[in-house]
Amino acid sequence: MEVLISESYDEMSKAAAQVVAKTLNAKPNAVLGLATGSTPLSLYKELVRLHRNEGLDFSQVTTFNLDEYVGLTRNNPQSYHYFMHHNLFQYINIPAQNIYIPSGTTDNYEAFCQWYEQRIVDSGGIDLQILGIGTDGHIAFNEPSSSLGSRTRIKTLAQSTIEDNARFFDKPEDVPIYAITMGVGTILEADRILMLASGDNKAKAVAAAIEGPVTSMITASALQLHQDVICLVDSGAAAELTMTDYYRWIQDKQPGAPQTVPRPHFRKKSIVDRYLES
Ligand code: GLP
């Protein structure tokens, strides 16, 4: 894992946007996996800015969102459909038919989940998956005890997630209990993963995910099994990491650093590779 610590949420979001922009510049028809929640909001703002001011082109991009609440229609302001259109899609030039978000209102979830998985495969797989992390260490809605091999399916939300996400709803009892979510196994098949975390309320989950054992009780820890993960965290979210000196040292070490050995299966260069080359 490449752990990159930013001083602020803003800096973290801009660095994340650069990773997305470089991916699209290298592969204009890239497939992006997208996340919701407060964490990627500034990343999306920055992508909109790059689109408007620097011509970042989404015309060939395909996107797959991680998850959606069961029971919320796409027009419900708390739905992730609404979130994505409101915060990103309406401002960029992505064709509507290239946008995939799990349905919260299908009448056959099993068939839908299989179809969603197949659409990802048929699109060539996800090139870059953006993730946030829940305070319980979840990625997407893969709550503690989710199988690390899980696929897109319905999950029951943990009480702590319902409480965390209640801030977006009028009343806590309005938070849906179920969600449709990509599985941990689905996420791990992405070519590259970019996990973002901001704020000291995420510090425990981040430390467990990056430095703890791989366990289904912290589904983000499964990212340790992936060959190309960038964790972009701000100083609050980094507060409980024990190896911060090492991460910062790698991050800052540029002049005279040896070239990293190219990893043959990598299609894109990592942030650290670029730091070392600069
Ligand atoms: C929800 C989403 C996750 C997200 C998490 C954290 O549970 N399903 O994808 O990472 O919230 O959200 P926030 O960024 O608002 O802290």
PDB file of N, CA and C and ligand atoms in Angstrom, residues 36-39 67 80 132-133 138 140-141 161 165 167 202, ligand 1:
ATOM      1  N   THR A  36     -19.680   7.291  -2.568  1.00  0.00           N
ATOM      2  CA  THR A  36     -20.471   8.420  -2.071  1.00  0.00           C
ATOM      3  C   THR A  36     -20.025   8.751  -0.636  1.00  0.00           C
ATOM      4  N   GLY A  37     -20.803   9.561   0.048  1.00  0.00           N
ATOM      5  CA  GLY A  37     -20.414   9.988   1.399  1.00  0.00           C
ATOM      6  C   GLY A  37     -19.797  11.368   1.337  1.00  0.00           C
ATOM      7  N   SER A  38     -19.474  11.924   2.513  1.00  0.00           N
ATOM      8  CA  SER A  38     -18.901  13.281   2.540  1.00  0.00           C
ATOM      9  C   SER A  38     -17.473  13.291   2.014  1.00  0.00           C
ATOM     10  N   THR A  39     -16.756  12.197   2.202  1.00  0.00           N
ATOM     11  CA  THR A  39     -15.316  12.211   1.916  1.00  0.00           C
ATOM     12  C   THR A  39     -14.993  12.586   0.469  1.00  0.00           C
ATOM     13  N   ASP A  67     -22.620   1.448  -4.281  1.00  0.00           N
ATOM     14  CA  ASP A  67     -23.743   0.992  -3.462  1.00  0.00           C
ATOM     15  C   ASP A  67     -24.945   1.928  -3.568  1.00  0.00           C
ATOM     16  N   TYR A  80     -28.155   7.532  -3.350  1.00  0.00           N
ATOM     17  CA  TYR A  80     -26.828   7.740  -3.939  1.00  0.00           C
ATOM     18  C   TYR A  80     -26.933   8.107  -5.420  1.00  0.00           C
ATOM     19  N   GLY A 132     -14.248   5.371   0.141  1.00  0.00           N
ATOM     20  CA  GLY A 132     -14.130   5.994   1.456  1.00  0.00           C
ATOM     21  C   GLY A 132     -14.009   4.851   2.455  1.00  0.00           C
ATOM     22  N   ILE A 133     -14.148   5.178   3.715  1.00  0.00           N
ATOM     23  CA  ILE A 133     -14.123   4.138   4.741  1.00  0.00           C
ATOM     24  C   ILE A 133     -15.108   4.543   5.835  1.00  0.00           C
ATOM     25  N   HIS A 138     -15.708  -0.250   7.285  1.00  0.00           N
ATOM     26  CA  HIS A 138     -16.305  -0.826   6.073  1.00  0.00           C
ATOM     27  C   HIS A 138     -15.881  -0.086   4.808  1.00  0.00           C
ATOM     28  N   ALA A 140     -17.554   0.445   0.867  1.00  0.00           N
ATOM     29  CA  ALA A 140     -18.916   0.393   0.313  1.00  0.00           C
ATOM     30  C   ALA A 140     -19.857   0.166   1.498  1.00  0.00           C
ATOM     31  N   PHE A 141     -20.709  -0.851   1.436  1.00  0.00           N
ATOM     32  CA  PHE A 141     -21.513  -1.174   2.633  1.00  0.00           C
ATOM     33  C   PHE A 141     -21.168  -2.570   3.127  1.00  0.00           C
ATOM     34  N   THR A 161     -23.333   2.311  11.460  1.00  0.00           N
ATOM     35  CA  THR A 161     -23.435   2.949  10.143  1.00  0.00           C
ATOM     36  C   THR A 161     -24.739   3.722  10.035  1.00  0.00           C
ATOM     37  N   ASN A 165     -24.789   7.665   9.354  1.00  0.00           N
ATOM     38  CA  ASN A 165     -25.414   8.210   8.144  1.00  0.00           C
ATOM     39  C   ASN A 165     -26.729   8.932   8.438  1.00  0.00           C
ATOM     40  N   ARG A 167     -27.106  11.585   9.815  1.00  0.00           N
ATOM     41  CA  ARG A 167     -26.951  13.040   9.617  1.00  0.00           C
ATOM     42  C   ARG A 167     -27.478  13.518   8.273  1.00  0.00           C
ATOM     43  N   LYS A 202     -12.112   8.994  11.714  1.00  0.00           N
ATOM     44  CA  LYS A 202     -11.748   7.839  10.877  1.00  0.00           C
ATOM     45  C   LYS A 202     -10.404   7.232  11.300  1.00  0.00           C
TER      46      LYS A 202
HETATM   47  C1  GLP B   1     -21.234   5.039   3.566  1.00  0.00           C
HETATM   48  C2  GLP B   1     -20.823   4.563   2.186  1.00  0.00           C
HETATM   49  C3  GLP B   1     -19.344   4.333   2.074  1.00  0.00           C
HETATM   50  C4  GLP B   1     -18.586   5.519   2.636  1.00  0.00           C
HETATM   51  C5  GLP B   1     -18.950   5.692   4.080  1.00  0.00           C
HETATM   52  C6  GLP B   1     -18.213   6.828   4.744  1.00  0.00           C
HETATM   53  O1  GLP B   1     -21.404   4.028   4.459  1.00  0.00           O
HETATM   54  N1  GLP B   1     -21.506   3.370   1.815  1.00  0.00           N
HETATM   55  O2  GLP B   1     -18.990   4.107   0.722  1.00  0.00           O
HETATM   56  O3  GLP B   1     -17.209   5.317   2.487  1.00  0.00           O
HETATM   57  O4  GLP B   1     -20.339   5.964   4.133  1.00  0.00           O
HETATM   58  O5  GLP B   1     -18.884   8.015   4.506  1.00  0.00           O
HETATM   59  P1  GLP B   1     -18.313   9.458   4.810  1.00  0.00           P
HETATM   60  O6  GLP B   1     -17.361   9.736   3.707  1.00  0.00           O
HETATM   61  O7  GLP B   1     -19.509  10.340   4.754  1.00  0.00           O
HETATM   62  O8  GLP B   1     -17.679   9.401   6.128  1.00  0.00           O
END
